[in-house]
Amino acid sequence: FLVKTASNGKDAWGRLLELKELVTNQGQKLTDHIHVVVSDIEMPAMDGLNLTKRIKEDPILRQLPVILFSSLVNDKLHHKGEAVGADDQISKPEVVELADRAMQLIKAREAQA
């Protein structure tokens, strides 16, 4: 994976909006630049649930799979991620599982295209 990081949810949202503007203005596909968003739930400035909700409500960005990767992901709180449209939720520190599921979501999106 080629990983680009953001320091918080607000920063990630701003970068996604810039990317959206770039691909819209240049007639490119979003997936030429990004394939999946992985977000923690607890972050300063904007939490991962709010970030996910914004992504899934945007007509262009909604095609991006979003994985919530957090110590807060458990059976009791799983419904919160579902409510905002997260494509998957993985409990930290399962990094190998995160990579496997990210690849599954990317391949599934490519198959649909």
Coordinates of N, CA, C and O in Angstrom, one line a residue:
F1 N 0.8 -1.2 0.0 CA 0.0 0.0 0.0 C 0.9 1.3 0.0 O 1.9 1.3 0.7
L2 N 0.5 2.2 -0.7 CA 1.0 3.6 -0.7 C 0.1 4.4 0.3 O -1.1 4.6 -0.1
V3 N 0.6 4.7 1.4 CA -0.3 5.3 2.4 C 0.0 6.8 2.5 O 1.1 7.3 2.6
K4 N -1.1 7.6 2.5 CA -1.0 9.0 2.8 C -1.8 9.3 4.1 O -2.9 8.7 4.3
T5 N -1.2 10.0 5.0 CA -1.8 10.2 6.3 C -2.3 11.6 6.5 O -1.9 12.6 5.8
A6 N -3.2 11.8 7.4 CA -3.8 13.1 7.8 C -3.7 13.1 9.4 O -3.8 12.0 10.0
S7 N -3.5 14.3 9.9 CA -3.3 14.3 11.4 C -4.6 14.2 12.2 O -4.6 13.9 13.3
N8 N -5.7 14.5 11.5 CA -7.0 14.4 12.2 C -8.1 14.3 11.1 O -7.9 14.4 9.9
G9 N -9.4 14.2 11.5 CA -10.5 14.0 10.6 C -10.7 15.3 9.8 O -11.0 15.2 8.6
K10 N -10.5 16.5 10.3 CA -10.7 17.7 9.6 C -9.7 17.8 8.5 O -10.0 18.2 7.4
D11 N -8.5 17.5 8.8 CA -7.4 17.5 7.8 C -7.7 16.5 6.7 O -7.6 16.8 5.5
A12 N -8.1 15.3 7.0 CA -8.5 14.3 6.0 C -9.6 14.7 5.1 O -9.6 14.6 3.9
W13 N -10.6 15.4 5.7 CA -11.8 15.8 5.0 C -11.3 16.9 4.0 O -11.7 16.9 2.8
G14 N -10.5 17.8 4.4 CA -10.0 18.9 3.6 C -9.2 18.3 2.4 O -9.4 18.8 1.2
R15 N -8.4 17.3 2.7 CA -7.6 16.7 1.6 C -8.5 15.9 0.6 O -8.2 15.9 -0.6
L16 N -9.5 15.3 1.1 CA -10.5 14.6 0.2 C -11.2 15.6 -0.7 O -11.5 15.3 -1.8
L17 N -11.6 16.7 -0.1 CA -12.3 17.8 -0.9 C -11.3 18.3 -2.0 O -11.8 18.6 -3.1
E18 N -10.1 18.5 -1.7 CA -9.1 18.9 -2.7 C -9.0 17.9 -3.8 O -8.9 18.2 -5.0
L19 N -8.9 16.6 -3.4 CA -8.8 15.6 -4.4 C -10.1 15.5 -5.3 O -10.0 15.3 -6.5
K20 N -11.2 15.7 -4.6 CA -12.5 15.7 -5.4 C -12.5 16.8 -6.4 O -12.8 16.6 -7.6
E21 N -12.0 18.0 -6.0 CA -11.9 19.1 -7.0 C -11.0 18.8 -8.1 O -11.3 19.1 -9.3
L22 N -9.8 18.2 -7.8 CA -8.8 17.9 -8.8 C -9.4 16.9 -9.8 O -9.3 17.2 -11.0
V23 N -10.0 15.8 -9.4 CA -10.5 14.9 -10.3 C -11.7 15.4 -11.1 O -11.9 15.1 -12.3
T24 N -12.5 16.2 -10.5 CA -13.7 16.8 -11.2 C -13.2 17.8 -12.3 O -13.6 17.7 -13.4
N25 N -12.2 18.6 -11.9 CA -11.7 19.6 -12.9 C -10.9 19.0 -14.0 O -10.9 19.5 -15.1
Q26 N -10.3 17.9 -13.8 CA -9.4 17.3 -14.8 C -10.1 16.1 -15.4 O -9.4 15.4 -16.2
G27 N -11.3 15.8 -15.1 CA -12.0 14.6 -15.7 C -11.4 13.3 -15.4 O -11.5 12.4 -16.2
Q28 N -10.8 13.2 -14.2 CA -10.1 11.9 -13.8 C -11.1 11.1 -13.0 O -12.1 11.6 -12.5
K29 N -10.7 9.8 -12.8 CA -11.4 9.0 -11.8 C -10.8 9.1 -10.5 O -9.6 9.2 -10.3
L30 N -11.7 9.1 -9.5 CA -11.2 9.2 -8.1 C -10.2 8.1 -7.7 O -9.2 8.3 -7.1
T31 N -10.5 6.9 -8.3 CA -9.7 5.8 -7.9 C -8.4 5.8 -8.6 O -7.5 4.9 -8.4
D32 N -8.1 6.8 -9.5 CA -6.8 7.0 -10.0 C -5.8 7.5 -8.9 O -4.6 7.5 -9.0
H33 N -6.4 8.0 -7.8 CA -5.7 8.7 -6.8 C -5.8 8.0 -5.4 O -4.9 8.2 -4.6
I34 N -6.9 7.4 -5.1 CA -7.2 6.9 -3.8 C -8.1 5.7 -4.0 O -9.1 5.7 -4.8
H35 N -7.9 4.7 -3.1 CA -8.7 3.4 -3.2 C -9.5 3.1 -2.0 O -10.6 2.5 -2.1
V36 N -9.0 3.6 -0.8 CA -9.7 3.3 0.4 C -9.3 4.3 1.4 O -8.2 4.8 1.4
V37 N -10.3 4.6 2.4 CA -10.0 5.5 3.5 C -10.1 4.6 4.8 O -11.0 3.9 5.0
V38 N -9.0 4.7 5.6 CA -9.0 4.1 6.9 C -9.0 5.2 7.9 O -8.1 6.1 7.9
S39 N -9.9 5.1 8.8 CA -10.0 6.2 9.8 C -10.2 5.6 11.2 O -10.9 4.6 11.4
D40 N -9.5 6.2 12.2 CA -9.8 6.0 13.6 C -11.1 6.6 13.9 O -11.6 7.5 13.1
I41 N -11.7 6.3 15.0 CA -13.0 6.9 15.4 C -12.7 8.1 16.2 O -13.2 9.2 16.0
E42 N -11.8 8.0 17.2 CA -11.5 9.1 18.1 C -10.3 9.9 17.5 O -9.2 9.4 17.4
M43 N -10.6 11.1 17.1 CA -9.6 12.0 16.5 C -10.0 13.5 16.9 O -11.2 13.8 17.0
P44 N -9.0 14.3 17.0 CA -9.3 15.7 17.3 C -9.9 16.4 16.0 O -9.7 15.9 14.9
A45 N -10.5 17.5 16.2 CA -11.1 18.4 15.2 C -12.3 17.8 14.5 O -13.2 18.5 14.2
M46 N -12.2 16.5 14.1 CA -13.4 15.9 13.5 C -13.2 14.4 13.7 O -12.2 13.8 13.4
D47 N -14.2 13.7 14.4 CA -14.0 12.3 14.6 C -14.2 11.5 13.4 O -14.8 11.9 12.4
G48 N -13.9 10.2 13.4 CA -14.0 9.3 12.3 C -15.4 9.0 11.9 O -15.7 8.8 10.7
L49 N -16.4 9.1 12.8 CA -17.8 8.9 12.5 C -18.3 10.0 11.6 O -19.0 9.8 10.6
N50 N -17.9 11.2 12.0 CA -18.3 12.4 11.3 C -17.7 12.4 9.9 O -18.3 12.7 8.9
L51 N -16.4 12.1 9.8 CA -15.7 12.0 8.6 C -16.3 11.0 7.6 O -16.6 11.3 6.5
T52 N -16.6 9.8 8.2 CA -17.3 8.8 7.3 C -18.6 9.2 6.8 O -19.0 9.0 5.7
K53 N -19.4 9.8 7.7 CA -20.7 10.3 7.3 C -20.6 11.3 6.1 O -21.4 11.3 5.2
R54 N -19.7 12.2 6.2 CA -19.5 13.2 5.2 C -19.1 12.6 3.9 O -19.5 13.0 2.8
I55 N -18.2 11.6 4.0 CA -17.7 10.9 2.7 C -18.9 10.2 2.1 O -19.1 10.3 0.9
K56 N -19.7 9.5 2.9 CA -20.8 8.7 2.3 C -22.0 9.6 1.9 O -22.8 9.1 1.1
E57 N -22.1 10.8 2.3 CA -23.1 11.7 1.8 C -22.7 12.5 0.6 O -23.5 13.1 -0.1
D58 N -21.4 12.5 0.2 CA -20.9 13.2 -0.9 C -21.1 12.4 -2.2 O -20.8 11.2 -2.2
P59 N -21.7 13.0 -3.2 CA -22.0 12.2 -4.5 C -20.8 11.6 -5.2 O -20.9 10.6 -5.9
I60 N -19.6 12.2 -5.0 CA -18.4 11.7 -5.6 C -17.6 10.8 -4.7 O -17.2 9.7 -5.0
L61 N -17.4 11.3 -3.5 CA -16.5 10.6 -2.5 C -17.2 9.3 -2.0 O -16.5 8.4 -1.5
R62 N -18.5 9.2 -2.1 CA -19.2 8.1 -1.5 C -18.7 6.7 -2.1 O -18.9 5.7 -1.5
Q63 N -18.1 6.8 -3.3 CA -17.7 5.5 -3.9 C -16.5 4.9 -3.1 O -16.1 3.8 -3.3
L64 N -15.8 5.7 -2.3 CA -14.6 5.3 -1.6 C -15.1 4.3 -0.4 O -15.9 4.7 0.4
P65 N -14.5 3.2 -0.4 CA -14.7 2.3 0.8 C -14.1 3.0 2.0 O -13.0 3.5 2.0
V66 N -14.8 2.9 3.2 CA -14.3 3.5 4.4 C -14.2 2.4 5.5 O -15.2 1.7 5.7
I67 N -13.0 2.2 6.0 CA -12.8 1.3 7.1 C -12.6 2.0 8.4 O -11.7 2.9 8.4
L68 N -13.3 1.8 9.4 CA -13.1 2.3 10.7 C -12.2 1.4 11.5 O -12.5 0.2 11.6
F69 N -11.0 1.8 11.9 CA -10.0 1.0 12.5 C -9.7 1.6 13.9 O -9.0 2.7 14.0
S70 N -10.3 1.1 14.9 CA -10.3 1.7 16.2 C -10.4 0.8 17.4 O -11.0 -0.3 17.2
S71 N -9.9 1.2 18.5 CA -10.1 0.4 19.7 C -11.5 0.4 20.2 O -11.9 -0.3 21.0
L72 N -12.3 1.4 19.7 CA -13.7 1.5 20.1 C -14.6 0.6 19.3 O -15.8 0.5 19.5
V73 N -14.1 -0.1 18.3 CA -14.9 -1.0 17.5 C -15.2 -2.3 18.3 O -14.2 -3.0 18.6
N74 N -16.4 -2.5 18.6 CA -16.8 -3.8 19.3 C -18.3 -4.0 19.0 O -18.9 -3.2 18.3
D75 N -18.8 -5.2 19.4 CA -20.1 -5.6 19.1 C -21.1 -4.5 19.6 O -22.1 -4.2 18.9
K76 N -20.9 -4.0 20.7 CA -21.8 -3.0 21.3 C -21.9 -1.7 20.6 O -23.0 -1.1 20.4
L77 N -20.8 -1.3 20.0 CA -20.7 0.0 19.3 C -20.7 -0.1 17.8 O -20.6 0.9 17.1
H78 N -20.8 -1.3 17.3 CA -20.7 -1.5 15.8 C -21.8 -0.8 15.1 O -21.6 -0.3 14.0
H79 N -22.9 -0.6 15.7 CA -24.0 0.1 15.0 C -23.7 1.5 14.7 O -24.3 2.1 13.7
K80 N -22.8 2.2 15.4 CA -22.5 3.6 15.1 C -21.8 3.7 13.8 O -22.1 4.6 13.0
G81 N -20.9 2.8 13.5 CA -20.2 2.7 12.2 C -21.2 2.4 11.1 O -21.1 3.0 10.0
E82 N -22.1 1.5 11.3 CA -23.1 1.1 10.3 C -24.0 2.3 10.0 O -24.3 2.6 8.9
A83 N -24.3 3.1 11.0 CA -25.2 4.2 10.9 C -24.7 5.3 10.0 O -25.4 6.0 9.3
V84 N -23.3 5.4 10.0 CA -22.7 6.5 9.1 C -22.2 5.9 7.8 O -21.7 6.7 7.0
G85 N -22.4 4.6 7.5 CA -22.1 4.1 6.2 C -20.7 3.5 6.1 O -20.3 3.2 5.0
A86 N -20.0 3.2 7.2 CA -18.7 2.5 7.1 C -18.9 1.2 6.4 O -19.8 0.5 6.6
D87 N -17.9 1.0 5.5 CA -17.9 -0.3 4.7 C -17.4 -1.5 5.5 O -17.8 -2.6 5.3
D88 N -16.6 -1.2 6.5 CA -16.1 -2.2 7.4 C -15.6 -1.6 8.7 O -15.4 -0.3 8.7
Q89 N -15.5 -2.4 9.7 CA -15.0 -1.9 11.0 C -14.1 -3.0 11.6 O -14.5 -4.1 11.7
I90 N -12.9 -2.6 12.0 CA -11.9 -3.5 12.5 C -11.4 -3.0 13.8 O -11.0 -1.8 13.9
S91 N -11.2 -3.8 14.8 CA -10.7 -3.4 16.1 C -9.2 -3.4 16.1 O -8.6 -4.3 15.5
K92 N -8.6 -2.4 16.6 CA -7.1 -2.3 16.8 C -6.7 -3.4 17.7 O -7.5 -3.7 18.6
P93 N -5.6 -4.0 17.5 CA -4.5 -3.7 16.6 C -4.4 -4.7 15.5 O -3.3 -5.0 15.0
E94 N -5.5 -5.1 14.9 CA -5.5 -6.2 13.9 C -5.0 -5.6 12.6 O -5.8 -5.5 11.6
V95 N -3.8 -5.3 12.4 CA -3.2 -4.7 11.2 C -3.3 -5.6 10.0 O -3.6 -5.2 8.9
V96 N -3.0 -6.9 10.2 CA -3.0 -7.8 9.1 C -4.4 -8.0 8.6 O -4.7 -8.0 7.4
E97 N -5.4 -8.0 9.5 CA -6.8 -8.1 9.1 C -7.2 -6.8 8.4 O -7.9 -6.9 7.4
L98 N -6.7 -5.7 8.8 CA -7.0 -4.4 8.2 C -6.5 -4.4 6.7 O -7.3 -4.1 5.8
A99 N -5.3 -4.9 6.5 CA -4.8 -5.0 5.1 C -5.6 -5.9 4.3 O -5.9 -5.6 3.1
D100 N -5.9 -7.1 4.8 CA -6.7 -8.1 4.0 C -8.0 -7.5 3.7 O -8.5 -7.6 2.5
R101 N -8.7 -6.9 4.6 CA -10.1 -6.4 4.3 C -10.0 -5.2 3.4 O -10.9 -5.0 2.6
A102 N -9.0 -4.3 3.5 CA -8.8 -3.2 2.6 C -8.7 -3.8 1.2 O -9.4 -3.3 0.2
M103 N -7.9 -4.8 1.0 CA -7.7 -5.4 -0.4 C -9.0 -6.0 -0.9 O -9.4 -5.8 -2.1
Q104 N -9.8 -6.6 0.0 CA -11.1 -7.1 -0.4 C -12.0 -6.0 -0.9 O -12.7 -6.2 -1.9
L105 N -12.1 -4.9 -0.2 CA -13.0 -3.8 -0.6 C -12.5 -3.2 -1.9 O -13.3 -2.9 -2.7
I106 N -11.2 -3.0 -2.0 CA -10.7 -2.5 -3.3 C -11.0 -3.4 -4.5 O -11.5 -2.9 -5.5
K107 N -10.8 -4.7 -4.3 CA -11.1 -5.6 -5.4 C -12.6 -5.6 -5.7 O -13.0 -5.7 -6.9
A108 N -13.4 -5.5 -4.7 CA -14.8 -5.5 -4.9 C -15.3 -4.3 -5.7 O -16.1 -4.4 -6.6
R109 N -14.7 -3.1 -5.4 CA -15.0 -1.9 -6.1 C -14.5 -2.0 -7.6 O -15.2 -1.5 -8.4
E110 N -13.4 -2.5 -7.8 CA -12.8 -2.7 -9.1 C -13.7 -3.6 -10.0 O -13.9 -3.4 -11.1
A111 N -14.2 -4.7 -9.3 CA -15.1 -5.6 -10.1 C -16.4 -5.0 -10.5 O -17.0 -5.3 -11.5
Q112 N -16.9 -4.0 -9.7 CA -18.1 -3.3 -10.0 C -18.0 -2.3 -11.1 O -18.9 -1.9 -11.8
A113 N -16.7 -1.8 -11.3 CA -16.5 -0.7 -12.2 C -16.5 -1.2 -13.7 O -16.5 -2.2 -14.1

